CSV table of C-alpha atoms in Angstrom, one decimal:
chain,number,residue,atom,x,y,z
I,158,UNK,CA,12.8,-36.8,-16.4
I,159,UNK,CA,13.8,-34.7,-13.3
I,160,UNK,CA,12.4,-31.0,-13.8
I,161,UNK,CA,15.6,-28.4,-14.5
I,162,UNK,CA,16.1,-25.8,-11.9
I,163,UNK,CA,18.9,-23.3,-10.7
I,164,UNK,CA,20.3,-26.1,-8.8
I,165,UNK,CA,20.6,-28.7,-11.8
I,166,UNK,CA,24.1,-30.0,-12.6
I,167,UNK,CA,26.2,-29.6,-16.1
I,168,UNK,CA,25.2,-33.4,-16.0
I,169,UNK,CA,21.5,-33.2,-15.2
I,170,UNK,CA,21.0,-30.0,-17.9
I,171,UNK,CA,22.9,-32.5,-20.9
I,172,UNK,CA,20.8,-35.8,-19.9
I,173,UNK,CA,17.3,-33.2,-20.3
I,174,UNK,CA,19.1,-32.0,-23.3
I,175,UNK,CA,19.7,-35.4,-25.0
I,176,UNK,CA,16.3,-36.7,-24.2
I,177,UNK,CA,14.6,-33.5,-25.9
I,178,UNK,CA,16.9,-33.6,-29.2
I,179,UNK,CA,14.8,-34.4,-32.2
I,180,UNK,CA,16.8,-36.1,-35.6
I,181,UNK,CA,14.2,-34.1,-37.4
I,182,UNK,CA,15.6,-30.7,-36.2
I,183,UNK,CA,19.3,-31.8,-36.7
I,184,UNK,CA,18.6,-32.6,-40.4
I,185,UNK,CA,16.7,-28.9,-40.7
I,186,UNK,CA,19.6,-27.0,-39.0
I,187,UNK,CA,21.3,-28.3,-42.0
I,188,UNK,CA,19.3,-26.4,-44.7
I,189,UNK,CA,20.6,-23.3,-43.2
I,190,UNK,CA,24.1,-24.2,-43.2
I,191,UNK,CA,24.9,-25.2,-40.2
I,192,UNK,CA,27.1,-27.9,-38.7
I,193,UNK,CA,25.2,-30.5,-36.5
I,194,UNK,CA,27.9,-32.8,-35.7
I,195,UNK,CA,27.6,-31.8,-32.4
I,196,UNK,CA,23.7,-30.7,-32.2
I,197,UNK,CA,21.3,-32.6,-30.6
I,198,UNK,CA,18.6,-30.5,-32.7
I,199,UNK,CA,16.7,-28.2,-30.2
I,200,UNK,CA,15.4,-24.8,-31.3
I,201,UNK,CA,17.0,-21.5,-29.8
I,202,UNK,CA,13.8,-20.7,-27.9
I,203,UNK,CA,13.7,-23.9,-26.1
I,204,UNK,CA,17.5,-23.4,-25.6
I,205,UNK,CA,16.4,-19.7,-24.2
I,206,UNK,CA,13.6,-21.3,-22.2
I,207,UNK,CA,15.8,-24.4,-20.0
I,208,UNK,CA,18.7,-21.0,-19.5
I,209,UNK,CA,15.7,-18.9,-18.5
I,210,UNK,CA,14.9,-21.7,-15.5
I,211,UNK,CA,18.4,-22.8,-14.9
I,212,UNK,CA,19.4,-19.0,-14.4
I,213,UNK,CA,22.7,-18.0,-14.2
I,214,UNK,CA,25.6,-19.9,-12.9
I,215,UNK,CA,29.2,-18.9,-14.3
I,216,UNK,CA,31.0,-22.3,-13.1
I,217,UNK,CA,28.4,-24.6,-14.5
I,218,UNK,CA,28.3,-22.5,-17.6
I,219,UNK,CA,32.4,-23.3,-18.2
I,220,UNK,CA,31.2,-27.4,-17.2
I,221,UNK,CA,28.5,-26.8,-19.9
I,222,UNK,CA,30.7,-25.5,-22.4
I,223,UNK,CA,33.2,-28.3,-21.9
I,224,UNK,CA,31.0,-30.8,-23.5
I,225,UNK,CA,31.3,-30.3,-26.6
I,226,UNK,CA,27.6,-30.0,-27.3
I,227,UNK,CA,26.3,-27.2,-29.5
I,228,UNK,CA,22.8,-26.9,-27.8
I,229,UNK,CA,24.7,-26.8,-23.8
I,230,UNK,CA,27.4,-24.4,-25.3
I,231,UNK,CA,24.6,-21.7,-26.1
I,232,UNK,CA,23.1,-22.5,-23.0
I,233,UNK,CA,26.3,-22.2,-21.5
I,234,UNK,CA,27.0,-18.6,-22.9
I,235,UNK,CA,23.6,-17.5,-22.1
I,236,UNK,CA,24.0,-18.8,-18.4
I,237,UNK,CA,27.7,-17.5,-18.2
I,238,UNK,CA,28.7,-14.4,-15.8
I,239,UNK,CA,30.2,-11.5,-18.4
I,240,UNK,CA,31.8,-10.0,-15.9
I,241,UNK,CA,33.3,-12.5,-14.8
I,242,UNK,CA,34.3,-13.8,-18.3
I,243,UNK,CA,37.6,-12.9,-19.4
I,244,UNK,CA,39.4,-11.8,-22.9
I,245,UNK,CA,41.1,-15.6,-22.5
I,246,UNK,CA,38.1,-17.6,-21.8
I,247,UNK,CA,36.7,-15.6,-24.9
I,248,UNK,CA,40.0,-16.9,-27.2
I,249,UNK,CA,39.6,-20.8,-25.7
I,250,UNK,CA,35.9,-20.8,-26.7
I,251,UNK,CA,36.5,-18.9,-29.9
I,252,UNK,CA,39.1,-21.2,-30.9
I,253,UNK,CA,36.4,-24.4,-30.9
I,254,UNK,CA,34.3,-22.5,-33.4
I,255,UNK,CA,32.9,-24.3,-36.2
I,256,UNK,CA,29.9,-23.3,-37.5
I,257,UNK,CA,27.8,-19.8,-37.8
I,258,UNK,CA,24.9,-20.3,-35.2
I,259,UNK,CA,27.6,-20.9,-32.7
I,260,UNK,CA,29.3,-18.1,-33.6
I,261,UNK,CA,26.4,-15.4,-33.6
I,262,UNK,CA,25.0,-17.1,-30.6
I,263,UNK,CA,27.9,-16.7,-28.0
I,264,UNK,CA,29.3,-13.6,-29.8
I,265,UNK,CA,26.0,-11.9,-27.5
I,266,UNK,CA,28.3,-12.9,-24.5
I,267,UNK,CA,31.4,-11.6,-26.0
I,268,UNK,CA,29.9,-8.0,-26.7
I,269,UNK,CA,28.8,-7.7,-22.6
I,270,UNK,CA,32.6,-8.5,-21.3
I,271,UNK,CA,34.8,-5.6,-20.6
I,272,UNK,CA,37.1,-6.9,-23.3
I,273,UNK,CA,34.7,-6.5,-26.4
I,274,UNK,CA,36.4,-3.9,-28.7
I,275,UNK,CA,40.2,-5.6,-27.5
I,276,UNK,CA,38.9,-9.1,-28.8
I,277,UNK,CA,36.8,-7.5,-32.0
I,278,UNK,CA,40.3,-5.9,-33.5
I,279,UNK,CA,42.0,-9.1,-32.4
I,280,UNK,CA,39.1,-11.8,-33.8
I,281,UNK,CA,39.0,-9.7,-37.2
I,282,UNK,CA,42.8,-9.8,-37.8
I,283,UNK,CA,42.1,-13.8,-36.7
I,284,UNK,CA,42.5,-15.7,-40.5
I,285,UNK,CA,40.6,-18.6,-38.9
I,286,UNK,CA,36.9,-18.1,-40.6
I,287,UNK,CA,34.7,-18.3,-37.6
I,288,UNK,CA,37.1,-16.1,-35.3
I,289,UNK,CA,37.2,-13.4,-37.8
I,290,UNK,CA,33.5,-14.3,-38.3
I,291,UNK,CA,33.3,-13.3,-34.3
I,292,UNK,CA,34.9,-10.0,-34.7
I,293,UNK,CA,32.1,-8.4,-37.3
I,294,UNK,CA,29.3,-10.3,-34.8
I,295,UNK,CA,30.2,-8.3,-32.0
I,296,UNK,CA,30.1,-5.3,-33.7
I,297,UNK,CA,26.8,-6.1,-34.8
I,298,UNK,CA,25.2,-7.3,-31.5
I,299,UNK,CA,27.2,-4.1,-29.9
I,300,UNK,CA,25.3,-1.9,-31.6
I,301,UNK,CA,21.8,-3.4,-29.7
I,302,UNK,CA,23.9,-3.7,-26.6
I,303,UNK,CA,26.5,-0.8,-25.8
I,304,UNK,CA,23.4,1.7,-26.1
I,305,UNK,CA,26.2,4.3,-23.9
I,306,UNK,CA,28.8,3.4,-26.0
I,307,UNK,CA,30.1,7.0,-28.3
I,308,UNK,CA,29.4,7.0,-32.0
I,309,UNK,CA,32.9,7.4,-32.6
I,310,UNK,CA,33.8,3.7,-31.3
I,311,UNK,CA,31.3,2.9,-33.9
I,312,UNK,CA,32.8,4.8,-36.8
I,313,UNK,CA,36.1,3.0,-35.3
I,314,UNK,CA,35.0,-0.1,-37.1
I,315,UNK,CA,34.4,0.8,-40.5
I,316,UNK,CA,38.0,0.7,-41.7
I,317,UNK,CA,38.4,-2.5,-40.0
I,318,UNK,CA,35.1,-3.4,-42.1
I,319,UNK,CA,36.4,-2.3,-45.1
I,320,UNK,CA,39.8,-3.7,-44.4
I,321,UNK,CA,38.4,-7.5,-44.5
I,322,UNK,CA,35.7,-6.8,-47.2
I,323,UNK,CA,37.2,-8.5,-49.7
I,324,UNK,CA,37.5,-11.6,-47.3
I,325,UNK,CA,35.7,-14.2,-49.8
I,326,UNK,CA,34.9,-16.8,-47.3
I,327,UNK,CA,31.1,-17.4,-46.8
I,328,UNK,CA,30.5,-16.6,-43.3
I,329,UNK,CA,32.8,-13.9,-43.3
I,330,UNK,CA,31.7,-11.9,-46.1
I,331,UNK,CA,28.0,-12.2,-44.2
I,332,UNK,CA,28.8,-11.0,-40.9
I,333,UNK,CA,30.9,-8.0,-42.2
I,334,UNK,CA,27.7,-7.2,-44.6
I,335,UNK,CA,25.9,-7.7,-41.6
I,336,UNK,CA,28.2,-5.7,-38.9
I,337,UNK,CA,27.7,-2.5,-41.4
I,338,UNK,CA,24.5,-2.2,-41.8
I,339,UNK,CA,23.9,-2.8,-38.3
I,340,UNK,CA,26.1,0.1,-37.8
I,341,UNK,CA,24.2,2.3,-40.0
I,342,UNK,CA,20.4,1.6,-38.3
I,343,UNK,CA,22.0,2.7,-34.8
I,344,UNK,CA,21.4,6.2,-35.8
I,345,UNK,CA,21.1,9.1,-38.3
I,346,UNK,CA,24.6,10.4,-37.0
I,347,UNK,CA,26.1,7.0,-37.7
I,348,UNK,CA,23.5,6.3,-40.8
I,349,UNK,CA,25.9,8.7,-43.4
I,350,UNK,CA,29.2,7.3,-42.6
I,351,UNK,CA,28.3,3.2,-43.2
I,352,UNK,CA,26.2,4.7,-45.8
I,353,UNK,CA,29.3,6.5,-47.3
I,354,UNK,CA,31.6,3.3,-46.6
I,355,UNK,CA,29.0,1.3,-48.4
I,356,UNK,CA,28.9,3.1,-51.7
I,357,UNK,CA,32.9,3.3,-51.5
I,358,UNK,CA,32.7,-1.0,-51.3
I,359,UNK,CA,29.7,-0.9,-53.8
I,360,UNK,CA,32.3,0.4,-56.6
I,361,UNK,CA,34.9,-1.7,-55.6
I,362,UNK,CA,37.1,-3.3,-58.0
I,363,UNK,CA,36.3,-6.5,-55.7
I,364,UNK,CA,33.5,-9.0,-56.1
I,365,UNK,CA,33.1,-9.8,-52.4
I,366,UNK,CA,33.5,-6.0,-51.8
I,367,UNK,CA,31.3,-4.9,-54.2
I,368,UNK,CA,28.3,-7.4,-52.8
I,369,UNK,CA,28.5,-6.4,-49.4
I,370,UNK,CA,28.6,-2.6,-50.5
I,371,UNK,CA,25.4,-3.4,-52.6
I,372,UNK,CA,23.6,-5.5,-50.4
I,373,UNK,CA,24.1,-2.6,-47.5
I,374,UNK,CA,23.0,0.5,-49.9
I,375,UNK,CA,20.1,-1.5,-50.6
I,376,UNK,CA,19.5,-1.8,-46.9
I,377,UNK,CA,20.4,2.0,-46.1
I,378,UNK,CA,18.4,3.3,-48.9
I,379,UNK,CA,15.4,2.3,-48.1
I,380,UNK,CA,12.7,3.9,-46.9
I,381,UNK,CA,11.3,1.9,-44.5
I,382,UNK,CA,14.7,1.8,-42.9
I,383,UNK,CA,14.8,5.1,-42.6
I,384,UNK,CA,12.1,6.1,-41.6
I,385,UNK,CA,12.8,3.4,-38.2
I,386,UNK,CA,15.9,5.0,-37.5
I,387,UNK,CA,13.9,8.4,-37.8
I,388,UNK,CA,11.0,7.0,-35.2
I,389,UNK,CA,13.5,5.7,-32.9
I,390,UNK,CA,15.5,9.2,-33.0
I,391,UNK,CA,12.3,10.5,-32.2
């Protein structure tokens, strides 16, 4: 098997892929819920590894994409150019989604293009699952990435949280947990008002509501929490 390299074809990065796939992997992706119709059953790291050697090559990454395969599409959105990577390419590839590793994977690229907070008010008004499922994952990847970005865009996305908490659907109702209490660890500043939005979903008259509301107190409250948003502020 030829050793991958920047100068490795779409073609030549799927045949290493197929030859490295393991059945075993495929049938433990399913435990955690996710689709492997289309995996070939190779870890993220190893999947971070091959883009790591391949580097970064925005054409190949769209030839990448275009097979269908789960494993070359995160490749593919690791190896893609975000600035060159436009609010359409972002709706074609959102439109494929099907399962939640996809999703949280190439939602990373997403955040980085200079159409992120367009596409998260678009994806969370999306009623497809996994589009809408893209909107709260950006917000919770942009939190690690727009590190410049003003609180207040932040803030901007709790009624847009609150307005799709009682959105029932699986892996909806987990990202937009996940989106506010990500939003709440950026900072103190930002701690009190997902804090405050929590408690408000916490006493909702909603089931899904109300979980996500707990579940986030219960993250915000603690102590340990705390005290790393305090050391980081420090």
């Amino acid at each position: 098997m030829a050793e991958l390299s920047p100068q490795s074809s779409a073609g030549e990065i799927v045949t290493h892929l197929r030859a490295i796939g393991s059945q075993e992997n495929r049938l433990g992706m399913l435990r955690y819920g996710i689709k492997i119709e289309r995996a070939l059953g190779i870890s993220h790291g190893v999947q971070r590894q091959i883009a790591r050697k391949i580097k970064r090559n925005h054409e190949r990454a769209f030839e990448l994409w275009d097979t269908g395969i789960m494993e070359a599409q995160f490749i593919a959105s690791v190896t893609a150019d975000p600035q060159r990577f436009s609010a359409e390419d972002a709706r074609r590839w959102a439109a494929s989604f099907d399962s939640w590793d996809i999703v949280d994977g190439v939602s990373d690229l997403f955040v980085d293009t200079d159409a992120w907070k367009e596409l998260i008010e678009e994806f969370a008004a999306d009623e497809r699952e996994f589009v809408r499922r893209t909107a709260f994952a950006m917000m919770a990847w942009s939190v690690v990435h727009r590190k410049k970005e003003p609180v207040a865009t932040f803030l901007d996305f709790l009624p847009i949280i609150e307005a799709h908490a009682t959105d029932s659907r699986n892996f909806v109702k987990k990202a937009v947990n996940w989106a506010l209490r990500s939003i709440g660890k950026r900072s103190m500043e930002m701690h009190g008002a997902a804090l405050a939005m929590a408690q408000k979903l916490a006493m909702s008259p909603d089931k899904t509501a109300r979980w996500i509301g707990k579940d986030a107190v219960r993250e915000l409250t603690n102590a340990k929490t705390l005290e790393r948003i305090a050391a980081r502020e420090d």
